[in-house]
Coordinates of C-alpha atoms in Angstrom, one line a residue:
Chain A
Q630 CA 167.2 -6.9 20.4
S631 CA 167.8 -2.9 21.8
A632 CA 168.9 -2.4 25.0
L633 CA 166.5 -0.4 27.9
T634 CA 167.8 3.3 27.8
Q635 CA 169.4 4.8 31.3
P636 CA 170.0 8.1 31.3
A637 CA 174.1 8.8 30.9
S638 CA 174.3 10.3 34.7
V639 CA 172.6 10.7 37.7
S640 CA 173.9 13.5 40.2
G641 CA 172.9 14.3 44.1
S642 CA 174.4 15.9 47.3
P643 CA 174.8 13.2 50.6
G644 CA 171.2 12.7 52.1
Q645 CA 169.6 13.6 48.9
S646 CA 167.4 11.5 46.8
I647 CA 168.2 10.1 43.7
T648 CA 165.8 8.4 41.0
I649 CA 167.3 6.6 38.1
S650 CA 165.0 5.6 34.9
C651 CA 164.7 2.5 32.9
T652 CA 162.8 2.6 29.2
G653 CA 162.2 -0.5 27.0
T654 CA 159.1 -1.8 25.1
S655 CA 156.3 -3.5 25.8
S656 CA 158.2 -6.5 24.5
D657 CA 160.2 -6.3 27.9
V658 CA 159.9 -3.6 30.5
G659 CA 156.1 -3.7 29.8
A660 CA 155.7 -7.9 29.7
Y661 CA 156.9 -8.4 33.1
D662 CA 157.8 -7.9 36.1
Y663 CA 160.8 -9.0 36.2
V664 CA 163.1 -6.4 36.0
S665 CA 166.7 -6.7 38.1
W666 CA 169.7 -3.1 38.9
Y667 CA 172.7 -4.0 39.3
Q668 CA 175.2 -2.1 41.1
Q669 CA 178.9 -1.7 40.2
Y670 CA 182.2 -0.1 41.4
P671 CA 184.6 0.5 38.7
G672 CA 187.3 -2.7 37.7
K673 CA 184.6 -4.9 39.4
A674 CA 181.5 -7.4 39.4
P675 CA 177.9 -6.7 39.0
R676 CA 176.3 -7.2 42.6
L677 CA 172.2 -8.0 42.6
I678 CA 170.2 -5.1 44.7
I679 CA 167.0 -5.0 43.2
Y680 CA 165.0 -8.7 41.4
E681 CA 161.4 -8.9 40.4
V682 CA 161.0 -5.1 39.9
S683 CA 161.7 -4.6 43.9
N684 CA 162.7 -7.5 45.5
R685 CA 165.8 -6.2 47.1
P686 CA 167.5 -9.8 48.2
S687 CA 169.5 -10.3 51.8
G688 CA 172.2 -7.7 52.8
V689 CA 170.9 -4.7 50.9
S690 CA 169.9 -1.7 51.8
N691 CA 166.0 -0.6 52.8
R692 CA 167.6 2.9 51.0
F693 CA 167.2 0.9 47.7
S694 CA 163.6 0.4 45.9
G695 CA 162.5 -0.4 42.8
S696 CA 159.0 0.0 40.9
K697 CA 157.2 0.6 37.4
S698 CA 155.3 1.8 35.5
G699 CA 153.7 0.8 31.6
N700 CA 157.4 0.5 30.0
T701 CA 159.5 1.7 32.2
A702 CA 161.6 0.8 35.3
S703 CA 162.7 3.4 38.0
L704 CA 165.6 2.7 41.2
T705 CA 165.1 5.4 43.4
I706 CA 167.8 5.2 46.6
S707 CA 167.2 7.3 49.0
G708 CA 169.7 9.3 51.8
L709 CA 172.3 9.1 48.9
Q710 CA 176.0 7.8 50.9
A711 CA 178.7 7.9 49.5
E712 CA 179.3 4.3 48.4
D713 CA 176.3 4.7 46.6
D714 CA 178.5 6.5 44.6
A715 CA 178.7 3.7 41.7
D716 CA 177.8 2.9 38.1
Y717 CA 173.8 1.1 38.3
H718 CA 172.6 -1.3 35.2
C719 CA 168.7 -1.9 34.6
S720 CA 167.7 -5.3 33.0
S721 CA 164.7 -7.6 31.9
Y722 CA 163.8 -10.4 30.6
V723 CA 162.5 -9.9 27.4
N724 CA 161.0 -13.1 25.9
T725 CA 161.9 -17.3 27.1
I726 CA 164.8 -17.4 28.7
K727 CA 166.0 -14.2 27.7
R728 CA 167.3 -10.6 29.2
V729 CA 168.1 -7.3 27.6
F730 CA 170.6 -5.2 29.7
G731 CA 170.1 -0.7 30.4
T732 CA 172.8 1.6 29.2
G733 CA 173.3 2.1 32.0
T734 CA 174.1 4.9 34.4
K735 CA 177.3 6.9 36.2
V736 CA 175.6 8.3 39.8
T737 CA 178.0 10.6 41.6
V738 CA 177.7 11.5 44.7
L739 CA 178.7 15.5 45.1
Chain B
E507 CA 179.8 -18.7 50.4
V508 CA 179.3 -18.9 46.5
Q509 CA 182.0 -18.2 44.6
L510 CA 182.6 -18.0 40.7
L511 CA 186.0 -18.1 38.7
E512 CA 186.1 -17.3 35.9
S513 CA 189.3 -18.8 33.6
G514 CA 190.9 -18.9 29.6
G515 CA 190.3 -15.7 28.7
G516 CA 193.1 -13.5 26.4
L517 CA 194.8 -12.1 23.4
V518 CA 193.1 -14.2 20.5
Q519 CA 193.0 -12.7 16.3
P520 CA 189.7 -12.0 14.9
G521 CA 188.7 -15.0 13.2
G522 CA 190.0 -17.0 16.0
S523 CA 188.1 -19.5 19.4
L524 CA 189.0 -19.3 22.6
R525 CA 186.9 -21.4 25.8
L526 CA 185.8 -19.5 28.4
S527 CA 185.7 -22.0 31.6
C528 CA 183.9 -21.1 35.2
A529 CA 184.8 -22.9 38.2
A530 CA 181.7 -22.4 41.1
S531 CA 181.9 -23.8 44.8
G532 CA 180.0 -23.0 48.3
F533 CA 176.4 -23.7 46.1
T534 CA 174.5 -26.7 44.4
F535 CA 176.0 -26.2 40.7
S536 CA 173.4 -28.8 39.5
T537 CA 170.3 -26.9 40.1
N538 CA 170.6 -23.4 38.7
D539 CA 170.2 -22.1 35.8
M540 CA 173.8 -20.0 34.7
A541 CA 174.6 -16.8 32.6
W542 CA 177.0 -15.5 30.9
V543 CA 177.3 -11.7 30.8
R544 CA 179.8 -9.1 28.9
Q545 CA 180.9 -6.3 29.4
A546 CA 183.1 -4.2 26.4
P547 CA 185.4 -1.3 28.3
G548 CA 184.0 1.8 28.8
R549 CA 180.4 0.2 28.2
G550 CA 176.9 -1.7 29.7
L551 CA 176.9 -4.8 30.4
E552 CA 175.6 -7.1 27.9
W553 CA 173.3 -10.5 28.0
V554 CA 175.3 -13.4 25.9
S555 CA 173.6 -16.5 27.2
T556 CA 172.1 -19.0 29.1
I557 CA 171.7 -22.4 30.6
T558 CA 169.3 -24.5 31.6
A559 CA 170.6 -26.1 35.3
S560 CA 170.4 -29.4 33.4
G561 CA 172.4 -28.5 30.7
L562 CA 169.3 -29.3 27.5
N563 CA 168.4 -26.1 27.3
A564 CA 170.7 -22.9 26.1
Y565 CA 170.1 -19.3 24.6
Y566 CA 171.5 -16.9 23.5
A567 CA 171.8 -13.2 22.7
D568 CA 170.6 -12.3 18.6
S569 CA 173.8 -10.6 17.9
L570 CA 176.1 -13.9 18.3
K571 CA 174.8 -15.5 15.3
G572 CA 175.1 -18.9 16.2
R573 CA 179.1 -18.5 16.8
F574 CA 179.1 -18.6 20.4
K575 CA 177.8 -22.1 21.7
V576 CA 177.2 -22.5 26.4
S577 CA 177.6 -25.9 28.5
R578 CA 178.1 -27.5 31.3
D579 CA 179.0 -30.3 33.9
N580 CA 177.6 -30.5 36.4
S581 CA 180.2 -33.2 37.4
K582 CA 182.5 -30.7 37.5
N583 CA 180.8 -27.9 38.7
T584 CA 181.6 -26.0 35.7
L585 CA 180.2 -23.8 32.6
Y586 CA 181.6 -23.3 29.7
L587 CA 181.4 -20.7 26.6
Q588 CA 182.9 -22.0 23.4
M589 CA 183.0 -19.0 20.9
D590 CA 184.3 -19.5 17.5
S591 CA 184.5 -17.0 14.2
L592 CA 185.5 -14.0 17.2
R593 CA 185.7 -10.8 15.7
A594 CA 186.5 -7.1 17.3
E595 CA 183.7 -6.1 19.2
D596 CA 183.6 -9.6 20.7
T597 CA 186.6 -8.4 22.9
A598 CA 185.3 -7.4 26.4
V599 CA 185.1 -9.3 29.8
Y600 CA 182.9 -11.8 30.2
F601 CA 181.0 -12.7 33.6
C602 CA 179.6 -15.6 34.5
A603 CA 176.7 -15.7 36.9
K604 CA 174.8 -17.4 39.0
N605 CA 170.7 -17.1 38.3
L606 CA 167.8 -16.1 40.7
R607 CA 165.1 -17.3 38.9
A608 CA 164.9 -16.9 35.8
S609 CA 165.3 -13.0 35.6
A610 CA 168.0 -12.1 37.5
S611 CA 172.0 -13.4 38.3
D612 CA 172.2 -12.7 42.7
Y613 CA 176.2 -14.2 42.5
W614 CA 178.6 -13.0 39.3
G615 CA 182.6 -14.2 38.9
Q616 CA 185.1 -11.4 38.9
G617 CA 185.6 -11.9 35.2
T618 CA 187.9 -12.5 32.5
L619 CA 189.2 -10.2 29.8
V620 CA 189.1 -11.4 26.0
T621 CA 190.7 -9.3 23.2
V622 CA 190.1 -9.4 19.6
S623 CA 193.1 -7.6 18.0
S624 CA 195.7 -8.7 15.1

């Protein structure tokens, strides 16, 4: 199972919106509405910010939103803030209960 | 408060074995699927294994080729990962995680570092 494809880096200025893509295949991203997104600071554990394509866990800012079209899922961060400077990982259900993660994206707030 | 605390990592020679543990608290461990996810230095996350709440079913990444085995003791609120025939490419931080339904993990431990080197 190959990793989902994410851009290596995305950057934006405070207040701007950015979008991170996560491209898979018709066997993973395209097959299920089970895409999740994680935020990770260096040396820390990942934090779930989006599950099942567009749902936010309690406590996650509504500046984070998720969507999906075909084999590509997207994470949008609106009103970019300094604290959003982190790594972001997508993940998709594959089959049965297996999962695959993306290659990861470094978000830089300029 | 949900807490997951991994232990058991360390330096091991190629071909060696290691058993990781993850002590869980703050939620009903026996009713939640659990997962192991690893992250090699400077790399992305990689799903390793998921075990169902009862422990009856376990699933693994194809790349592991049967070298790892996940288990759990619901009476001790503890998750395990037995790793055999370790290779240099298994060097990573190993995280245990509580699953939110089947497709996402909503709580993660701080990770334990496994280094495979001679």
